[in-house]
XYZ file of N, CA and C in Angstrom:
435
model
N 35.535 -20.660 -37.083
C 34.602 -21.193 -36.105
C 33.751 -22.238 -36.813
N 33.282 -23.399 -36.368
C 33.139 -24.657 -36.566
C 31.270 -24.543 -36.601
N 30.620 -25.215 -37.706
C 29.051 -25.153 -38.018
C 28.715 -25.013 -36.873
N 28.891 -26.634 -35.920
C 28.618 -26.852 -35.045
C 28.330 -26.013 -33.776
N 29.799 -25.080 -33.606
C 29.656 -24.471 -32.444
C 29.114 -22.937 -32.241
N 29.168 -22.806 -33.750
C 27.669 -21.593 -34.023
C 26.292 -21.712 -33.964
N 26.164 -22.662 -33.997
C 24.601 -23.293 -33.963
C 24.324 -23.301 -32.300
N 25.383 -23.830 -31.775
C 25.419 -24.188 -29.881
C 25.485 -22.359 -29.726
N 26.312 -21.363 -29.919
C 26.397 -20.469 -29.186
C 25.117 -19.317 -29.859
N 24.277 -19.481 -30.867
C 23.359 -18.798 -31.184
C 22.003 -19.907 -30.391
N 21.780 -20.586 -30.054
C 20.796 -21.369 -29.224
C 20.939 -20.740 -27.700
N 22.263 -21.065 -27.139
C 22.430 -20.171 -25.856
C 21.842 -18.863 -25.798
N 22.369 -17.903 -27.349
C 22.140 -16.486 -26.945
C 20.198 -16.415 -26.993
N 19.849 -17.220 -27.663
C 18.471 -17.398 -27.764
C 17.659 -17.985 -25.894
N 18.330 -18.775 -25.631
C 18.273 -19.240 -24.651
C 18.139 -18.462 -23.269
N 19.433 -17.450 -24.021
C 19.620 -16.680 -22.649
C 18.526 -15.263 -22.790
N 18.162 -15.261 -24.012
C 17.753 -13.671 -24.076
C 15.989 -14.398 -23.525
N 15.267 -15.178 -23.851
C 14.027 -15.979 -23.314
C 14.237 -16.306 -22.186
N 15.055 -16.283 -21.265
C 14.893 -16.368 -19.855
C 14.707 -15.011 -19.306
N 15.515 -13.883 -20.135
C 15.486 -12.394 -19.743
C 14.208 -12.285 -19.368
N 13.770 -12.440 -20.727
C 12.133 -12.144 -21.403
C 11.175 -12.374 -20.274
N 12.004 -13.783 -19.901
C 10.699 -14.357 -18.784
C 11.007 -13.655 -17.616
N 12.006 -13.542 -17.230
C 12.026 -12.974 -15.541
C 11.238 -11.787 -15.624
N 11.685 -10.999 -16.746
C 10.705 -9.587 -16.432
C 9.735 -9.740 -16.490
N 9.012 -10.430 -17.080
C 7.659 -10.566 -17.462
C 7.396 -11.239 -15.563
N 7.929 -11.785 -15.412
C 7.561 -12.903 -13.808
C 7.664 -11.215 -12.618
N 8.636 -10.283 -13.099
C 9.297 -9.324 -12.304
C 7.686 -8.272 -12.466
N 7.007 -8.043 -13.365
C 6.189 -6.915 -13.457
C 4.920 -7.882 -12.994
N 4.784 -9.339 -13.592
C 3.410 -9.707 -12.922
C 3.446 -9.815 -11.675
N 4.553 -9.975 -10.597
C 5.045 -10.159 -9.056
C 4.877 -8.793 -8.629
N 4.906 -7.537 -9.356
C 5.023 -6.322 -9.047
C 3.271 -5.955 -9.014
N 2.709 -6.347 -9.970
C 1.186 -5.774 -9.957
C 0.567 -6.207 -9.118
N 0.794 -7.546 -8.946
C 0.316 -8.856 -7.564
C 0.375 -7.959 -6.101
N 1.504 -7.283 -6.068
C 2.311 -6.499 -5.004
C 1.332 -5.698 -4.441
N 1.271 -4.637 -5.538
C 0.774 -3.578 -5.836
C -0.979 -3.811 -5.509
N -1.536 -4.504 -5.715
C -3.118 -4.698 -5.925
C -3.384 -5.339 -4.422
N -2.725 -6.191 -4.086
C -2.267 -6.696 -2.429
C -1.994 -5.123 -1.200
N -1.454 -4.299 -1.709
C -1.284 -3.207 -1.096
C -2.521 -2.472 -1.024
N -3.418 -2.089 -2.271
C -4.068 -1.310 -2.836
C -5.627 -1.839 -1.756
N -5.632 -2.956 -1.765
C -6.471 -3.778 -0.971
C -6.486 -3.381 0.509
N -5.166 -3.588 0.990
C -4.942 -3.711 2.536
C -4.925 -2.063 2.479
N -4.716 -1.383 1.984
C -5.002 0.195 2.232
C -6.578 0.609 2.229
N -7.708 0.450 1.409
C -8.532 0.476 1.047
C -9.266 -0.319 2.513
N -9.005 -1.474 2.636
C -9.817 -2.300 3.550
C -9.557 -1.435 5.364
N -8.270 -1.139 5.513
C -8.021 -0.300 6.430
C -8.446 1.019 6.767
N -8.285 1.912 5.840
C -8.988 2.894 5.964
C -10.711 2.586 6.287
N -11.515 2.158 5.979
C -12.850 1.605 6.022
C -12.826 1.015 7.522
N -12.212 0.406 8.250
C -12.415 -0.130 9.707
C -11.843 1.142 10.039
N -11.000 2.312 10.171
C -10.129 3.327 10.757
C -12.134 4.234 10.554
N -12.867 4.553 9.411
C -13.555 5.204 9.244
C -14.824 4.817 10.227
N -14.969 3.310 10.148
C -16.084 3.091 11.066
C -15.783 3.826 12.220
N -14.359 2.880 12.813
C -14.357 3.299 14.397
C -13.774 5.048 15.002
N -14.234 5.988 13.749
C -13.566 6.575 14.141
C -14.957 7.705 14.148
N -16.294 7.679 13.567
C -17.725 7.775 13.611
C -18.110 8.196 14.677
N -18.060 7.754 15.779
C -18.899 8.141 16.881
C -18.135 9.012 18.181
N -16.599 8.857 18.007
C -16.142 9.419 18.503
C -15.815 11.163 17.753
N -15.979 11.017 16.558
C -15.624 12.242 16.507
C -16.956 13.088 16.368
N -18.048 12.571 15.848
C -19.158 13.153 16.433
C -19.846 13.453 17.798
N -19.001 12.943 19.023
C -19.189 13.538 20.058
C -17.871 14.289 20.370
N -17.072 14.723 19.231
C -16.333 15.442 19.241
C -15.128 15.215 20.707
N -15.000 13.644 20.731
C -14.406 13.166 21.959
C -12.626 13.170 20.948
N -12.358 13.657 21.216
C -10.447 13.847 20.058
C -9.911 12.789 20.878
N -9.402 12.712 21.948
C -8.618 12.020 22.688
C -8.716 10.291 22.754
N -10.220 9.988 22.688
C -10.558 8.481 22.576
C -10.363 8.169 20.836
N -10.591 9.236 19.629
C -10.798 9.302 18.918
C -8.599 9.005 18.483
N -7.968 9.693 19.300
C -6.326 9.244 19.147
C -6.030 8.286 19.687
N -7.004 8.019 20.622
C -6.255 6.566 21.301
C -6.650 5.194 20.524
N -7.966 5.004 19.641
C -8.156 4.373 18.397
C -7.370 4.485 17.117
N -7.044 5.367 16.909
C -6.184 5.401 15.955
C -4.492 4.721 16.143
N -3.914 5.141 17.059
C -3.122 4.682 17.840
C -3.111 3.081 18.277
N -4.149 2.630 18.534
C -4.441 1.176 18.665
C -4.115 0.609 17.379
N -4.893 1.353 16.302
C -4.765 0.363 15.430
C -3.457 0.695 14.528
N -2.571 2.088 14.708
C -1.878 2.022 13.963
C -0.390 1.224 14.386
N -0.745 0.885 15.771
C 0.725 -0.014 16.461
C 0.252 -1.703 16.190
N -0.939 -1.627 15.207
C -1.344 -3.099 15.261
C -0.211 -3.471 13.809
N -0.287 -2.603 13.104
C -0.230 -2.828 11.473
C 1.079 -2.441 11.527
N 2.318 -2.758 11.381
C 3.585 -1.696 11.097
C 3.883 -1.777 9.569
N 3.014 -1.470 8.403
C 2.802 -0.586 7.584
C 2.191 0.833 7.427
N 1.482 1.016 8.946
C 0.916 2.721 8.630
C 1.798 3.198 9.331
N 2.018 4.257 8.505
C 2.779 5.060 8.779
C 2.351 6.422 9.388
N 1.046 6.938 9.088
C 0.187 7.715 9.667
C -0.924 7.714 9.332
N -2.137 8.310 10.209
C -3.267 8.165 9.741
C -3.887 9.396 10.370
N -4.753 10.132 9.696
C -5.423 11.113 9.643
C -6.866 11.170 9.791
N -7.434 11.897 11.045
C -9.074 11.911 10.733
C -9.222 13.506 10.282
N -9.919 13.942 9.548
C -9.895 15.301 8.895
C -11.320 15.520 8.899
N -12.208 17.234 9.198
C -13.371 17.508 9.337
C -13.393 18.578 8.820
N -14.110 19.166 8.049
C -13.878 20.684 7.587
C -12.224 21.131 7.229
N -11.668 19.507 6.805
C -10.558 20.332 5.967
C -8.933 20.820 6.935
N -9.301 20.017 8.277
C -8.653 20.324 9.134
C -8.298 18.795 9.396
N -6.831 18.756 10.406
C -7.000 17.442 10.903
C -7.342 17.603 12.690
N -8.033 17.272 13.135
C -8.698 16.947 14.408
C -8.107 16.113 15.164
N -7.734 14.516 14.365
C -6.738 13.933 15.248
C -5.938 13.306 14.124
N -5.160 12.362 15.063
C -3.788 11.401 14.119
C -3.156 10.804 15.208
N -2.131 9.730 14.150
C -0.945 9.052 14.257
C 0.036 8.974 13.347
N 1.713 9.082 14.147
C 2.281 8.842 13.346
C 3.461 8.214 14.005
N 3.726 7.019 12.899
C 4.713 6.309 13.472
C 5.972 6.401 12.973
N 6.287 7.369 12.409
C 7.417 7.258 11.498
C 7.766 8.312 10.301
N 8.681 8.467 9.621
C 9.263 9.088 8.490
C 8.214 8.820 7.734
N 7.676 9.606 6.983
C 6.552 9.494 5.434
C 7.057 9.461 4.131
N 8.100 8.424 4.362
C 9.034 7.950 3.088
C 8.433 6.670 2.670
N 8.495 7.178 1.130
C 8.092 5.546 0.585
C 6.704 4.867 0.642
N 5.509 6.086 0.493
C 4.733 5.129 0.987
C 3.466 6.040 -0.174
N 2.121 4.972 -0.044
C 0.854 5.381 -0.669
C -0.074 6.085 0.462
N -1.017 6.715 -0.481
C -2.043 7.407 0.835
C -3.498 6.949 0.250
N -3.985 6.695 0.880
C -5.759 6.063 0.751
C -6.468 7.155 1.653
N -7.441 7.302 0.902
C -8.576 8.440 1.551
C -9.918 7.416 1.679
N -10.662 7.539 2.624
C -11.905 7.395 3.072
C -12.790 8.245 3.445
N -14.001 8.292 2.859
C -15.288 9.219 3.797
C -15.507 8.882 4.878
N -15.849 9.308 6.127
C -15.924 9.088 7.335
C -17.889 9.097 7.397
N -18.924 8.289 6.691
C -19.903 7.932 6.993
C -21.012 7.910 8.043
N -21.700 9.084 8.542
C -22.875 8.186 9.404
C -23.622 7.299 8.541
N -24.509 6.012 9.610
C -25.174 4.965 9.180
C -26.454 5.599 8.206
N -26.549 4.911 7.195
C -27.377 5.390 6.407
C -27.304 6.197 5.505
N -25.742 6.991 5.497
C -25.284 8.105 4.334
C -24.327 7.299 3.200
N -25.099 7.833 2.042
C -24.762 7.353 0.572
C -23.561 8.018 0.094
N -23.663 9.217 0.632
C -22.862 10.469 -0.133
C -22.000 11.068 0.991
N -20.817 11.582 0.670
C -20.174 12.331 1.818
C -20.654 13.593 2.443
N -20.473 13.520 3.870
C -21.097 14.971 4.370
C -20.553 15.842 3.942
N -21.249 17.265 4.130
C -20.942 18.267 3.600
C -19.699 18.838 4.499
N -19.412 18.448 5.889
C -18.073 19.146 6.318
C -16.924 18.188 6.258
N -16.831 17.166 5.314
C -16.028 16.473 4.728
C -14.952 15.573 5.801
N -15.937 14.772 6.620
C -15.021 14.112 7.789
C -14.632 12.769 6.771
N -12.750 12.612 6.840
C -12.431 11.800 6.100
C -11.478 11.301 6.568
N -10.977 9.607 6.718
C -9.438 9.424 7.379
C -8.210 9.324 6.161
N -7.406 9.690 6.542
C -6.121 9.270 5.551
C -5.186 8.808 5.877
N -5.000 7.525 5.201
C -4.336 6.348 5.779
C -2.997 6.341 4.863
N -1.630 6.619 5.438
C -0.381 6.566 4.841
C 0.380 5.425 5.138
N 0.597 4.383 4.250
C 0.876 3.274 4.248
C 2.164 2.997 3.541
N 3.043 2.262 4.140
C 4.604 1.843 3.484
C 4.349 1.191 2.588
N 4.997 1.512 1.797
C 5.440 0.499 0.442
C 6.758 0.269 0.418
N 7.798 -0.444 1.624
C 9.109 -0.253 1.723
C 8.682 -2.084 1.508
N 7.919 -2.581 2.443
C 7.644 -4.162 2.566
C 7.182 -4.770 1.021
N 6.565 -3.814 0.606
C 6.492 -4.460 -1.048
C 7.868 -4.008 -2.190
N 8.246 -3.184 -1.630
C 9.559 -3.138 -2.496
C 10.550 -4.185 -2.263
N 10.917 -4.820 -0.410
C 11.854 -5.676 -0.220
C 10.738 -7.457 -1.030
N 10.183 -7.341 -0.840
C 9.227 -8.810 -1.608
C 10.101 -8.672 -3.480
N 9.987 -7.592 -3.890
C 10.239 -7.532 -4.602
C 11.674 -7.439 -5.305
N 12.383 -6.993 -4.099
C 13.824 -6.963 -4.374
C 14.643 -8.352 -4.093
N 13.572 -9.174 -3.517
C 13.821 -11.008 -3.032
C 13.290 -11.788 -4.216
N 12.237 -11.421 -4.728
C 11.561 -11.936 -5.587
C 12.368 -12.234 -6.898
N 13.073 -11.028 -6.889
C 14.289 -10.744 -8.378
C 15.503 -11.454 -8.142
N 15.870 -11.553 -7.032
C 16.866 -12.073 -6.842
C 16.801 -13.386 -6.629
N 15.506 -14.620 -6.541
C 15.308 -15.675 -6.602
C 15.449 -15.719 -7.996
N 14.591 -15.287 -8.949
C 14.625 -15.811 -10.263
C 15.511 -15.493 -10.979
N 16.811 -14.244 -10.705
C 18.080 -14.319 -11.227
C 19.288 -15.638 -10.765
């Protein structure tokens, strides 16, 4: 084998192994991006699900209290269910689906003016897909391959 064409096929393998290098590196920073984007829209959701879900369950109204939940969970088709919970129980919900594949976010359920969670622990729990950040991600890999 010829100087020349050892020099060309050890540059390639160099070549090729620094593109590896880079996609993964592009593959885990696209993944945390993902991930923190999710972590957000779970977090920010639960918090509007907790406001509007305050006054109805303190007049202990369940039914207006499902039909809000329900509103908002046919708005988003990432929740997958959502939970208002009081003493440890669930009181009301939605669910749209199989509970595959997905994260759960907890919220305190707040009256105005409370710092700290009440003592009978009214809280929503918001179960959210992570199927839409896995396909971003399974496109994402397959662009930069």
């Amino acid at each position: 084998m010829s100087l020349s064409l050892k020099i060309t096929a050890t540059l390639l393998f160099t070549l090729l192994v620094l593109l590896s290098l880079f996609g993964w590196v592009m593959i885990g920073d696209e993944r945390r991006t993902l991930e923190s984007l999710l972590d957000r829209q779970g977090k920010a959701i639960t918090e509007v699900i907790a406001v509007f879900s305050l006054d109805p369950l303190l007049a202990q109204d369940y039914p207006k209290l499902e039909s809000i939940l329900e509103l908002i969970g046919n708005r988003t088709a990432e929740i997958l269910a959502v939970e208002v919970m009081q003493n440890g129980r669930k009181v009301a919900g939605y669910r749209a689906g199989n509970l595959h594949d997905h994260r759960v976010f907890q919220h305190p359920i707040l009256a105005s003016g409370d710092s700290m969670p009440q003592e009978d622990g009214r809280e929503v729990r918001l179960y959210l897909s992570t199927a839409e950040n896995q396909r971003l991600i399974t496109d994402r890999v397959h662009e930069l391959w």
